[in-house]
Coordinates of C-alpha atoms in Angstrom, one line a residue:
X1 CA 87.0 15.2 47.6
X2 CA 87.8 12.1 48.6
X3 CA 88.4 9.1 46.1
X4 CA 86.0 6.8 47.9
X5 CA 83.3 9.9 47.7
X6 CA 84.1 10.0 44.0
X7 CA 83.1 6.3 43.6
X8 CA 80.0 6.9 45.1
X9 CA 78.8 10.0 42.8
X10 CA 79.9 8.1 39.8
X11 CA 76.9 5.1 40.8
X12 CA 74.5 7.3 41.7
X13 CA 75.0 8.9 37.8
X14 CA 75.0 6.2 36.6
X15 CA 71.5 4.9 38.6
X16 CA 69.7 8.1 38.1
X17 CA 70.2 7.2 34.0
X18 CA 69.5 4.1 34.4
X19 CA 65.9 5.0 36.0
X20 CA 65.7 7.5 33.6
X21 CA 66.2 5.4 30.7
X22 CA 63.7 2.0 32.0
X23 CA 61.3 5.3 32.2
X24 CA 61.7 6.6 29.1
X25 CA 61.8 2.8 27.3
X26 CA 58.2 2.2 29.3
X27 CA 57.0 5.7 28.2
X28 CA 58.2 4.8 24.8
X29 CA 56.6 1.0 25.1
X30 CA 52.9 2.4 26.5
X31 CA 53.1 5.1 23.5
X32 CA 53.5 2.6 21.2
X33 CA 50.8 0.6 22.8
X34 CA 48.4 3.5 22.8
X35 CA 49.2 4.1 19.2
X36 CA 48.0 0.3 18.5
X37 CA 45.2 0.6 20.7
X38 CA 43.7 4.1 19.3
X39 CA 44.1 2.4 15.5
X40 CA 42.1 -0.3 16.4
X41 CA 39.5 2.0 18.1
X42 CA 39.5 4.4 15.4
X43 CA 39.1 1.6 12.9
X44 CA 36.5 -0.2 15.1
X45 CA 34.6 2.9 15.4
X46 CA 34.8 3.6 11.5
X47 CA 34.0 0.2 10.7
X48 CA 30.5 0.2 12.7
X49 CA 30.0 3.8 11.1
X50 CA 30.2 2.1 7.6
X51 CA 28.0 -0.8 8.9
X52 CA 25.1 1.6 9.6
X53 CA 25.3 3.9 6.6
X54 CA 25.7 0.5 4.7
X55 CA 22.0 -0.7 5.8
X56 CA 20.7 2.4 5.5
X57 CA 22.0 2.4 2.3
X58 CA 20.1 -0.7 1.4
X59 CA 16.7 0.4 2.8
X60 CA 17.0 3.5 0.4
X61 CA 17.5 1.7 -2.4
X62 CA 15.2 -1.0 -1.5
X63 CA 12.9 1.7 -0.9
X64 CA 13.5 3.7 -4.6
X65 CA 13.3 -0.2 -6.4
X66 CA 10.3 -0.8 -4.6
X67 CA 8.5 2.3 -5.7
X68 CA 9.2 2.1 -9.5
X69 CA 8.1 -1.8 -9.1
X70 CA 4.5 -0.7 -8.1
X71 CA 2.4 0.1 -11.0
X72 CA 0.5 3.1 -11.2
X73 CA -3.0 1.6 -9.8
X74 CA -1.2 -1.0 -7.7
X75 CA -1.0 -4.6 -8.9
X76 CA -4.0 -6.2 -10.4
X77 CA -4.0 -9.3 -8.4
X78 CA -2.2 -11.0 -4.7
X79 CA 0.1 -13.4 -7.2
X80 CA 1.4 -10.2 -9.4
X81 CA 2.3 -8.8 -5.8
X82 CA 3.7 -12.4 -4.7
X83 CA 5.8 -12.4 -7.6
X84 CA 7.5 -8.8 -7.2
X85 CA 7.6 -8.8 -3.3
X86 CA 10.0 -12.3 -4.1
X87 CA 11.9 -11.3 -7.2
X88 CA 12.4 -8.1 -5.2
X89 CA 15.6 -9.6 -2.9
X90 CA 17.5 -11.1 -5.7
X91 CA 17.7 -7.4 -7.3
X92 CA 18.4 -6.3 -4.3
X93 CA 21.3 -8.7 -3.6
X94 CA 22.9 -7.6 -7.1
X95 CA 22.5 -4.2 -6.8
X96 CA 24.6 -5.0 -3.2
X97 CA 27.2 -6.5 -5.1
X98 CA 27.9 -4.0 -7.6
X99 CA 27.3 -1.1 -5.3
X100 CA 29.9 -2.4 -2.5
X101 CA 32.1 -3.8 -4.8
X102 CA 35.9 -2.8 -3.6
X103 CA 34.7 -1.2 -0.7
X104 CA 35.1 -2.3 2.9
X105 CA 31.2 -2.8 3.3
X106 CA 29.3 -6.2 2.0
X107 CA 25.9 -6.7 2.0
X108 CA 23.4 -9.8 1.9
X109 CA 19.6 -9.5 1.4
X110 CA 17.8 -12.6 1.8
X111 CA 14.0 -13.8 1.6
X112 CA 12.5 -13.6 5.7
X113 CA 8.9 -14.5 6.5
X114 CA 5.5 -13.9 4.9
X115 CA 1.8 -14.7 4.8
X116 CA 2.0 -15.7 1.3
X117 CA 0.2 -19.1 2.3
X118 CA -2.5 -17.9 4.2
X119 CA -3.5 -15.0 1.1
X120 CA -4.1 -15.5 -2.5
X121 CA -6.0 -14.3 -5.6
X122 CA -9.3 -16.1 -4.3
X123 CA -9.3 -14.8 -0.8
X124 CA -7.7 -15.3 2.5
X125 CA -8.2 -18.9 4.6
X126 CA -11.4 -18.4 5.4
X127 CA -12.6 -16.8 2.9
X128 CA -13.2 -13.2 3.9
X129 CA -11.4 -9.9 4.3
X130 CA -7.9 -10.4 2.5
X131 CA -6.3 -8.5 5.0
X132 CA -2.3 -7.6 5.3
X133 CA 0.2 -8.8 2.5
X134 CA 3.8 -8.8 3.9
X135 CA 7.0 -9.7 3.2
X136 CA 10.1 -9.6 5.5
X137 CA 13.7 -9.3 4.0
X138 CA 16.7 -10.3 6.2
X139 CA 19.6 -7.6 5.2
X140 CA 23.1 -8.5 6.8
X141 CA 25.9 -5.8 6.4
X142 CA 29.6 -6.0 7.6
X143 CA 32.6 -3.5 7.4
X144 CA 35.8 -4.1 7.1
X145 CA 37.9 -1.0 8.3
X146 CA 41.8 -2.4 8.0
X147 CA 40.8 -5.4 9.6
X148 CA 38.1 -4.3 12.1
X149 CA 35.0 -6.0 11.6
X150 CA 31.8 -5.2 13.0
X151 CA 28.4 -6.5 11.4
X152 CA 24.6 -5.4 11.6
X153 CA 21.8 -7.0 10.7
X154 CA 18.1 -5.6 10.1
X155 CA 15.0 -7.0 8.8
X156 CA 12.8 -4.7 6.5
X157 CA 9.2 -5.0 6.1
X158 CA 6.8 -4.6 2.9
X159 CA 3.6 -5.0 3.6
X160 CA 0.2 -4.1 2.6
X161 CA -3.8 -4.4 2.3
X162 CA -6.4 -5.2 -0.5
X163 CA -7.9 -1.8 -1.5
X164 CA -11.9 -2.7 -1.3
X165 CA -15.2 -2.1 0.1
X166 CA -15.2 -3.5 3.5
X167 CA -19.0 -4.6 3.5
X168 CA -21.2 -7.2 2.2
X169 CA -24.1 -4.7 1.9
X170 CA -23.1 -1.0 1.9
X171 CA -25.7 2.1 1.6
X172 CA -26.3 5.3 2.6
X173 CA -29.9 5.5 2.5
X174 CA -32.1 2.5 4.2
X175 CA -32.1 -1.3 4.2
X176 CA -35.1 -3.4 4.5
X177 CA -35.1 -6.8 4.7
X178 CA -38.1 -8.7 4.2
X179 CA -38.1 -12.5 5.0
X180 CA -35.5 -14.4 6.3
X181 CA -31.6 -13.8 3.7
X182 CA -28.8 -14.3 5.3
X183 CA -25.7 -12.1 5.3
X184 CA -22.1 -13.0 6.2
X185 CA -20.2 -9.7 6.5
X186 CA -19.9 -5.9 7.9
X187 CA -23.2 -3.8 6.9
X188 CA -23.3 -0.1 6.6
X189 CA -26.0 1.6 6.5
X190 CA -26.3 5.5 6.4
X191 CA -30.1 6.1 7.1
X192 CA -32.3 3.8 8.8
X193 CA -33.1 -0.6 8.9
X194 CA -36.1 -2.1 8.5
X195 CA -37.3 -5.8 9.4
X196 CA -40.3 -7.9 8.5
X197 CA -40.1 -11.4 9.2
X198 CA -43.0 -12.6 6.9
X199 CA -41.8 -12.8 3.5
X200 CA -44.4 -11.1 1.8
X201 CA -46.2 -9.5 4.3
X202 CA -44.4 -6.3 3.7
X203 CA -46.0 -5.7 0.4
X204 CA -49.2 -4.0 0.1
X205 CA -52.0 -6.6 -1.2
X206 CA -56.4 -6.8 -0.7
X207 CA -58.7 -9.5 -0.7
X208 CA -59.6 -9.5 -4.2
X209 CA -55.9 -9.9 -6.3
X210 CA -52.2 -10.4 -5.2
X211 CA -49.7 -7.7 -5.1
X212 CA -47.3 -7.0 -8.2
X213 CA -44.0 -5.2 -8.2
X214 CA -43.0 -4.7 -11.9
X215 CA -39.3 -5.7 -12.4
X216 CA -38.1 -4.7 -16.3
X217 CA -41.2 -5.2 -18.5
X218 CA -42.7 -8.0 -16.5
X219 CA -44.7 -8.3 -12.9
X220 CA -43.1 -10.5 -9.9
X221 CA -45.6 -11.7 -7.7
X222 CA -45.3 -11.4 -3.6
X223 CA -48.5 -13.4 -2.2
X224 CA -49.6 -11.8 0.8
X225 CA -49.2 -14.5 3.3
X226 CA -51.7 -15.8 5.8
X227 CA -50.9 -15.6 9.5
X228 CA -49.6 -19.1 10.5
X229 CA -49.3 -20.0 7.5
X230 CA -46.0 -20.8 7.5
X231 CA -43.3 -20.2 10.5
X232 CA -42.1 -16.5 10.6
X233 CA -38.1 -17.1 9.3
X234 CA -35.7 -14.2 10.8
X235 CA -32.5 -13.3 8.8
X236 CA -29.4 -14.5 9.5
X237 CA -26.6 -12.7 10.6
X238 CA -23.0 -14.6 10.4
X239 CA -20.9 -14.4 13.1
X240 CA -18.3 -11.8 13.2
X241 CA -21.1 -9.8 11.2
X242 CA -21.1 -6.0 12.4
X243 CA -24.1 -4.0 11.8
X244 CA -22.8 -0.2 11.2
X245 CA -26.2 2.5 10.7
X246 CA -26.7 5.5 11.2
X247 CA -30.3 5.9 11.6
X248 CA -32.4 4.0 13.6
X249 CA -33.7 -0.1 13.3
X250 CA -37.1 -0.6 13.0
X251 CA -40.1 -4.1 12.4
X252 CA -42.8 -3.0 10.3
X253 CA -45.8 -4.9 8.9
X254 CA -45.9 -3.4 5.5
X255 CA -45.4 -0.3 3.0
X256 CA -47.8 2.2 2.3
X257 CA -50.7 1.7 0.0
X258 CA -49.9 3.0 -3.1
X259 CA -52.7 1.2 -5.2
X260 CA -54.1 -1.7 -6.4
X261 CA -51.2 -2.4 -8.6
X262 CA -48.0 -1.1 -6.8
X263 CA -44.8 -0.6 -9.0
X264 CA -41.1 -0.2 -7.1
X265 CA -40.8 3.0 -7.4
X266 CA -44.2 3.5 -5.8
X267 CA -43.2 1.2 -3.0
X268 CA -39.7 1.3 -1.7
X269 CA -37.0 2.4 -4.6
X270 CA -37.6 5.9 -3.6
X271 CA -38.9 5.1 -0.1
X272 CA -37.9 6.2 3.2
X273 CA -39.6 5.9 6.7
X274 CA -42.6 7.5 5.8
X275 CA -43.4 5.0 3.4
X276 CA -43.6 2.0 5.4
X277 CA -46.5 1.9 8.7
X278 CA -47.1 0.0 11.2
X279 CA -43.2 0.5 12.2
X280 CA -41.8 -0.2 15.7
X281 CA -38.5 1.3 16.8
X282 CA -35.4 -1.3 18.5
X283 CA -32.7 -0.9 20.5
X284 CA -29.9 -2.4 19.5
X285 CA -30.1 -5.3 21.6
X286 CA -33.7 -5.8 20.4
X287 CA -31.7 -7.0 17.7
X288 CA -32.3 -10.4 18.5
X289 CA -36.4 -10.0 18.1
X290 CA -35.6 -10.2 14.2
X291 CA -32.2 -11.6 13.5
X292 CA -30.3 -14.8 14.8
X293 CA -27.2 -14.9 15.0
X294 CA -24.0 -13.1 16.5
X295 CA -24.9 -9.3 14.6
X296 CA -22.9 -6.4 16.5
X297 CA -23.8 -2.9 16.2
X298 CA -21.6 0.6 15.4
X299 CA -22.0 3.8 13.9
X300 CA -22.3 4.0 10.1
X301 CA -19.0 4.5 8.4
X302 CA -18.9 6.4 5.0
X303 CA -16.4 5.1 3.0
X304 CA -17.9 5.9 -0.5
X305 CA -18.5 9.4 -2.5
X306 CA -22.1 9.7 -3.1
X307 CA -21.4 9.9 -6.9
X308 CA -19.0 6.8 -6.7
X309 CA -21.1 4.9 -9.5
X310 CA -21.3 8.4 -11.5
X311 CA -17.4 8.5 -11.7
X312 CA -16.5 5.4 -12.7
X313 CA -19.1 5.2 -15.6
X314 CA -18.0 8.9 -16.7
X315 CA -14.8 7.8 -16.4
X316 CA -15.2 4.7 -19.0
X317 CA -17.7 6.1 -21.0
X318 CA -15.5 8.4 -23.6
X319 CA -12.6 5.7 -23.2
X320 CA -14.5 2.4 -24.3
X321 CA -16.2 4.4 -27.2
X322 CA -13.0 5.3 -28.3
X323 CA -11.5 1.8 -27.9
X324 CA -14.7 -0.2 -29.6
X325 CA -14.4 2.8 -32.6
X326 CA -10.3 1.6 -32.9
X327 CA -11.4 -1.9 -33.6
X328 CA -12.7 -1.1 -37.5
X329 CA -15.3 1.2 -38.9
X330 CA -16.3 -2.4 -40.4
X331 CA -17.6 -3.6 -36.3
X332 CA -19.5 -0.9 -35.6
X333 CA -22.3 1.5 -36.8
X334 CA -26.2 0.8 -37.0
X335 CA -27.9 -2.5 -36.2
X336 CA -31.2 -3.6 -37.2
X337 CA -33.5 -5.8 -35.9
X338 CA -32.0 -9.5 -36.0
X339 CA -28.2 -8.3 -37.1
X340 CA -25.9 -10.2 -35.0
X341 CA -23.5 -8.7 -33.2
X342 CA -20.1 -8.2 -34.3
X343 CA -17.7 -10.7 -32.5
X344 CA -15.0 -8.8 -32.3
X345 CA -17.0 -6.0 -30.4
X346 CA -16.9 -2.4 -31.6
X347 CA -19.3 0.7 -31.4
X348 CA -23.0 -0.7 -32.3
X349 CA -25.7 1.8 -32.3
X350 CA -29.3 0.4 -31.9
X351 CA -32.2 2.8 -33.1
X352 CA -34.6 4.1 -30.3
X353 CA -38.4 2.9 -30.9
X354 CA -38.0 -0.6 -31.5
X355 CA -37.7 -1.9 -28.3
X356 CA -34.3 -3.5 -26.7
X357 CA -31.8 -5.4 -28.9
X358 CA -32.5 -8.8 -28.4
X359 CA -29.7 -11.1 -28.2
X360 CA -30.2 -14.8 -29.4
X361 CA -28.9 -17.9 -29.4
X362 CA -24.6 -18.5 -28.1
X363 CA -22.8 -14.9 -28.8
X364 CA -19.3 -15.0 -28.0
X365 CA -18.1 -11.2 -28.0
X366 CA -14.0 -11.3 -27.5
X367 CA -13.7 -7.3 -28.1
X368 CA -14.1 -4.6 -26.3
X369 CA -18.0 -3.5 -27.2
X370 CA -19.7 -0.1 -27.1
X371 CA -23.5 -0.6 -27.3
X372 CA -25.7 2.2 -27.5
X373 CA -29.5 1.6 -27.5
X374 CA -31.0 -0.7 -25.0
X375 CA -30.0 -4.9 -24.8
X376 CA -31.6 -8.0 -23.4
X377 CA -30.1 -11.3 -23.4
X378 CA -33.3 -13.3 -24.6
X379 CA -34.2 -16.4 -22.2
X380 CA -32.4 -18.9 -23.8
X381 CA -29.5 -17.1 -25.2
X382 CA -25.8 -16.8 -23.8
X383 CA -23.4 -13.9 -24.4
X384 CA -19.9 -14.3 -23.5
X385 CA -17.8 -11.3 -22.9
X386 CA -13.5 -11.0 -22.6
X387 CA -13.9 -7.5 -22.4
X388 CA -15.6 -4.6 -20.8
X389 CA -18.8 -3.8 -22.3
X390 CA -20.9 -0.4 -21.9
X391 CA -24.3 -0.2 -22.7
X392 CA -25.4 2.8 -23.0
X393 CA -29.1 2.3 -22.4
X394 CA -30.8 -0.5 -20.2
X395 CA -29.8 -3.8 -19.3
X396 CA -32.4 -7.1 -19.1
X397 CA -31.0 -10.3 -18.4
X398 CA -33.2 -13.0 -19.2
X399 CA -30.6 -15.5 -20.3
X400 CA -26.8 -16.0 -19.0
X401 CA -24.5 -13.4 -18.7
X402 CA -21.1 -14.7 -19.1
X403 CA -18.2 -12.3 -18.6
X404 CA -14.9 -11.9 -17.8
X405 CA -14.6 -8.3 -17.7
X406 CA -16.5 -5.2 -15.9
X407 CA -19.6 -4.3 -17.0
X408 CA -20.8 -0.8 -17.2
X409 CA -24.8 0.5 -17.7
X410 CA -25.6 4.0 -18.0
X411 CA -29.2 3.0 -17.6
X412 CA -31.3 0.2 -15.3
X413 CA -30.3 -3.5 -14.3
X414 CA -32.5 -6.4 -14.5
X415 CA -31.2 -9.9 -14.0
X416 CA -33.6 -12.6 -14.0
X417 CA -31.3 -15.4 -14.9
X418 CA -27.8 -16.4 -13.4
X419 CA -26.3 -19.5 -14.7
X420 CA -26.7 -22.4 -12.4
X421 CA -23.9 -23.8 -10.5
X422 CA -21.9 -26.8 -13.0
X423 CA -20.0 -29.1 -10.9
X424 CA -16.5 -28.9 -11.7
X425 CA -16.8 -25.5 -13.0
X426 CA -15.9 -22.1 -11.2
X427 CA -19.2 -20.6 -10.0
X428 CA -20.1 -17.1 -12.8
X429 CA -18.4 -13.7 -11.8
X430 CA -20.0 -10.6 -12.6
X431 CA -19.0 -6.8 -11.7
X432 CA -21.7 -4.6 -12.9
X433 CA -21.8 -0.9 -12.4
X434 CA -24.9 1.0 -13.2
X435 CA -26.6 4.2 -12.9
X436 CA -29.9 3.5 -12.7
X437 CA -31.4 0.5 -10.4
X438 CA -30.2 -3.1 -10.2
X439 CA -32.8 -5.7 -9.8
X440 CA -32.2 -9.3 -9.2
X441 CA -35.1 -11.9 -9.3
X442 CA -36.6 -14.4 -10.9
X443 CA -40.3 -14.5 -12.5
X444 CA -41.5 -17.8 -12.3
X445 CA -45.1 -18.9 -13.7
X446 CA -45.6 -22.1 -12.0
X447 CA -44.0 -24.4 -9.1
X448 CA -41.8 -26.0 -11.5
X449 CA -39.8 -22.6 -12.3
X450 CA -39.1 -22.4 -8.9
X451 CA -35.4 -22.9 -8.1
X452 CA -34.7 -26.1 -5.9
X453 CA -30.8 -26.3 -5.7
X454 CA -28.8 -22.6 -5.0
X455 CA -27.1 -20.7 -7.8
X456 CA -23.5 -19.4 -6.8
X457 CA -21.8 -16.6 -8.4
X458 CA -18.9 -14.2 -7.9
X459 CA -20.4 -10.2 -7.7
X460 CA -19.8 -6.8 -7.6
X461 CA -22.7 -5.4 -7.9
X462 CA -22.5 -1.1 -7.8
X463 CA -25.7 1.4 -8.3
X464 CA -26.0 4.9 -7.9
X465 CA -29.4 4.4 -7.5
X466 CA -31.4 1.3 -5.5
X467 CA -31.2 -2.3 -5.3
X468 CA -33.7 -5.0 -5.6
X469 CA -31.9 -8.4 -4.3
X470 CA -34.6 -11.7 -4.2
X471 CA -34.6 -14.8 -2.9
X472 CA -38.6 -16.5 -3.0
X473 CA -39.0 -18.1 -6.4
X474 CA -35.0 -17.4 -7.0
X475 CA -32.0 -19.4 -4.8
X476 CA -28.6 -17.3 -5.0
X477 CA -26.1 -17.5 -2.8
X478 CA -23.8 -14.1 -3.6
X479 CA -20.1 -14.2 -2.7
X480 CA -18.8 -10.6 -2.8
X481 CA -20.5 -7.6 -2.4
X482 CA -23.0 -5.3 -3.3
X483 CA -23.6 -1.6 -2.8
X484 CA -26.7 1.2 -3.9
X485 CA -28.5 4.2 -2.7
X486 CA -31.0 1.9 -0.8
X487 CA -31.0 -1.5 -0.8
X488 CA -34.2 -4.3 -0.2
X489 CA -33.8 -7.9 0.1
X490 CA -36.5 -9.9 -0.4
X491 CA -36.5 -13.6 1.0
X492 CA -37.7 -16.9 2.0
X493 CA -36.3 -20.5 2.9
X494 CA -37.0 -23.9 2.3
X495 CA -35.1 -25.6 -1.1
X496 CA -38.6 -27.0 -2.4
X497 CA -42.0 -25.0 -2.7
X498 CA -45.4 -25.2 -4.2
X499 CA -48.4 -22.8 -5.2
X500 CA -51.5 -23.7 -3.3
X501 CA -54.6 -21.8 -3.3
X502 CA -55.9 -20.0 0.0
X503 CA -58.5 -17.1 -0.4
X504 CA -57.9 -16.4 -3.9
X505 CA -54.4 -16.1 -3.8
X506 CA -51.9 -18.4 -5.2
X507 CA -49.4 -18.8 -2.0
X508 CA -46.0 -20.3 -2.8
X509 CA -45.4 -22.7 0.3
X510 CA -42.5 -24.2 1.3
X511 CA -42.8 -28.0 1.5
X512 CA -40.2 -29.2 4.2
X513 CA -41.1 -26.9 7.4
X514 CA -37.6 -28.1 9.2
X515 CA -35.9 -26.6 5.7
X516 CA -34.0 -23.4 6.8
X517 CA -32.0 -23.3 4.1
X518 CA -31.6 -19.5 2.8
X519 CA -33.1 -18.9 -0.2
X520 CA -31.0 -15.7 -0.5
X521 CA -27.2 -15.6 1.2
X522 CA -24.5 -13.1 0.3
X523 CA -20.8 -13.4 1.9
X524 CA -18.6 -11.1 1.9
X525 CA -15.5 -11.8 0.3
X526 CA -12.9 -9.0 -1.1
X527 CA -11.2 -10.7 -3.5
X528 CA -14.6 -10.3 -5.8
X529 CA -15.3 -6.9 -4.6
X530 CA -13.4 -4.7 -6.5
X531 CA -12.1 -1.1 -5.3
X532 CA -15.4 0.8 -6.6
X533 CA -13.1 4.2 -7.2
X534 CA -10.7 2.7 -9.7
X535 CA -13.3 -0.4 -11.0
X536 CA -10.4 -3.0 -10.4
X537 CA -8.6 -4.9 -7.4
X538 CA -5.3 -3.4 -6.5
X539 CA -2.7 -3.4 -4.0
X540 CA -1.9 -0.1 -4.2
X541 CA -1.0 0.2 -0.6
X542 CA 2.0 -2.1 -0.7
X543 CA 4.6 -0.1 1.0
X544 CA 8.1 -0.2 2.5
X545 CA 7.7 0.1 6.3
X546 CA 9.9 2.5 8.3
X547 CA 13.2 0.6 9.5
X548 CA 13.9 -0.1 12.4
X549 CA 17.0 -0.4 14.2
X550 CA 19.6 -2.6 13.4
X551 CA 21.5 -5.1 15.4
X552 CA 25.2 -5.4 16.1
X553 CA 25.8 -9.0 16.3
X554 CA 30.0 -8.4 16.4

């Protein structure tokens, strides 16, 4: 070989390394690289795995706090909810702490939006249906994987509704209404409705005496009125009022004879179609014919056990003995006539055969009382209760009826008295739960016991058995709810009225013809109607909603 060919091998050696080498050095270089890049991937990738299992995480736990927050029968009031639904994200936020501490996750769980303004203990703004509670919580988790951050955010919900009875007026026999009421809320009604539009007219009367329907121990009067007498008055329905029954919806002129001296039970309590005549059928948009206002119609609804009432009183009945019997053998045991009752409440047994126990003058009862014989608040008298009472017997009402606390009455009902409205003052609440048949009226004797200015009050009233609601010589306007086998309402207008003579009737007239004003008015409003399966208000239903999924914001 030549020396110059020599030369020439020797650089193309040396070239080939060369090549070879920058090769290797960039193969080396994009390893390297790759190395880097598949770190940061890996890191990245295990970063926004932590992020998710972090909030996930966090609605578990939020989900397990939650549930051991929520008493038994749900919370008692809106405010006890307010207070745990708030208090519930600072827990929350130190449970974060501890639970993350030293690991690559952190976590933040802050207050988000709610209706807290728009719901409280005495209702919702407007005063109706309480509706939806909710509370949002704004959760915020980031991961730190070797310093690859990702975050996520999510927002969890809580949220819940008022266990109650949706309706103003809720039965699953038949309504009738008599007169002109007016009611402010969904009606259900399992059998059949029944309209007259002449207060009065519906009961049965002759030429030679007026009608009585005996309330209790004494006789309420319902003139038979004149035609033209006085301006037929249709009830009232509110708007947004929905009309749920079953049956059908009938106008009728009156019940069936049943004598010269008609009792409730002869008339209506145990009624049903056949007992009233002179009935027309309506279609639903007849409606109108009878009832102003912006009513809608829908099937009935049942929403209660027949034996609803039955429950809850053999529910309480064993337990308040036993609780009255724990206060001191020295507070209960036998009562004769014109022994007071004990203050701090007890068991009290009142001996059949001398009539009800008649309570007298200002009692103030701040125990929880078991009284078993039959009791009447005299006309006159107040009693004043802090806790439940039972009375196992009957129940008259002549007087006021003061009471914080649920009322139970294995027998009938009678309230003839409801203190009047004090300015300044909260308006009287009363649950009541009875067995046998509530009535609610007022016996007056002459025009100046007839009410001029409307009595408020706060009620839940319950009945296995029937109802008796009245608004002529009587002016209550009922905010809550009521409910019984069969319920009448019985009821005029006008805020003034007199007794004038016409044919040998007395006739109770109203004495402003432009007055409309409804003589008897219930509204519905659920913070007073209590859930009738558990006797109490509850938020039972306050739950964690399903989460949804979270956000990756970087």
């Amino acid at each position: 070989m030549k020396r110059g060919e020599q030369g020439y091998t020797l650089i193309s050696i040396m070239s080939v390394v060369m090549i070879f080498t920058v090769m290797i050095s960039a193969l080396l270089v994009l390893s390297v690289q790759e190395a880097r890049y598949t770190s940061t991937m890996v890191n990245q990738s295990q970063a926004l795995m932590d992020c998710r299992s972090g909030v996930q995480a966090v609605y578990r736990q939020m989900q397990q706090m939650w549930t051991a927050q929520v008493p038994p029968n749900g919370f008692s009031s809106v405010s006890a909810a307010k207070t745990a639904l708030t208090s519930l994200a600072s827990q929350m936020q130190q449970w974060c702490n501890q639970k993350f501490s030293g690991t690559p996750l952190a976590a933040t769980v802050e207050l988000g939006q709610n209706n807290f303004d728009s719901v409280t203990d005495s209702g919702s703004s407007g005063g109706n249906n309480v509706g939806n509670l909710y509370q949002t919580y704004q959760v915020t988790v980031t991961a730190n994987e070797h310093g690859a951050k990702r975050t996520m955010v999510d927002t969890f919900t809580i949220s819940g509704a008022l266990e109650t009875l949706n309706y103003a007026l809720y039965t699953p026999g038949d309504l009738f209404i008599t007169g002109g009421p007016e009611i402010d809320g969904m009606m259900a009604v399992g059998g059949s409705v029944y309209f007259d539009n002449m207060p009065w007219q519906g009961f049965v009367t002759n030429s030679s005496h007026t009608s009585t329907v005996t309330v209790g121990n004494q006789p309420v009067f319902f003139y038979r009125e004149p035609s033209g007498y006085e301006p037929k008055v249709p009830p009232v329905f509110g708007a947004g009022s929905v009309l749920r029954y079953a049956g059908s919806v009938y106008t009728f002129t009156r019940f069936k004879d049943q004598g010269s001296d008609p009792t409730i039970n002869e008339t209506w309590l145990y009624g049903s179609t056949k007992d009233v005549v002179d009935k027309q059928a309506l279609s639903a948009n007849q409606l109108g014919q009878v009832a102003i206002g912006s009513v809608q119609t829908g099937p009935y609804q049942a929403t209660l056990p027949d034996d609803y009432v039955s429950q809850i009183i053999e529910s309480n009945d064993q337990k308040l003995l036993n609780l009255a019997k724990q206060i001191g053998n020295i507070n209960y045991g036998y009562l004769h006539k014109g022994d007071p009752l004990p203050s701090s409440g007890g068991w009290v047994h009142y001996p059949p055969g001398q009539g009800p126990y008649e309570v007298r003058g200002n009692v103030v009862i701040n125990g929880v009382m078991y009284f078993d014989g039959d009791l009447q608040i005299d006309s006159g008298a107040t009693l004043n209760l802090t806790q439940p009472l039972f009375v196992n017997g009957d129940l008259t009402v002549n007087g006021v009826l003061n009471s914080t606390a649920t009322i139970y009455v294995s027998g009938n009902t009678t309230i003839t008295n409801v203190p009047p409205d004090v300015k300044g003052k909260e308006p009287s609440r009363l649950e009541l739960y009875s067995l046998g048949n509530i009535e609610l009226t007022l016996v007056a004797s002459k025009s100046g016991d007839i009410a001029t200015a409307p009595t408020t009050f706060h009620a839940f009233l319950a009945t296995d058995k029937n109802m008796f609601l009245e608004g002529m010589e009587s002016f209550y306007h009922i905010i809550g709810g009521v409910a019984a086998r069969e319920i009448m309402l019985n009821a005029t207008v006008g805020a003034k009225h007199t007794y004038s003579a016409y044919q040998q009737h007395n006739v109770m007239t109203s004495q402003n013809k432009n007055d409309t004003s409804r003589r008897l008015w219930i509204t519905y409003d659920s913070s007073y109607v209590t859930n009738p399966l558990t006797g109490t208000p509850t938020l039972g239903d306050l739950k964690l909603q399903a989460m949804p999924q979270p956000t990756l914001i970087h």
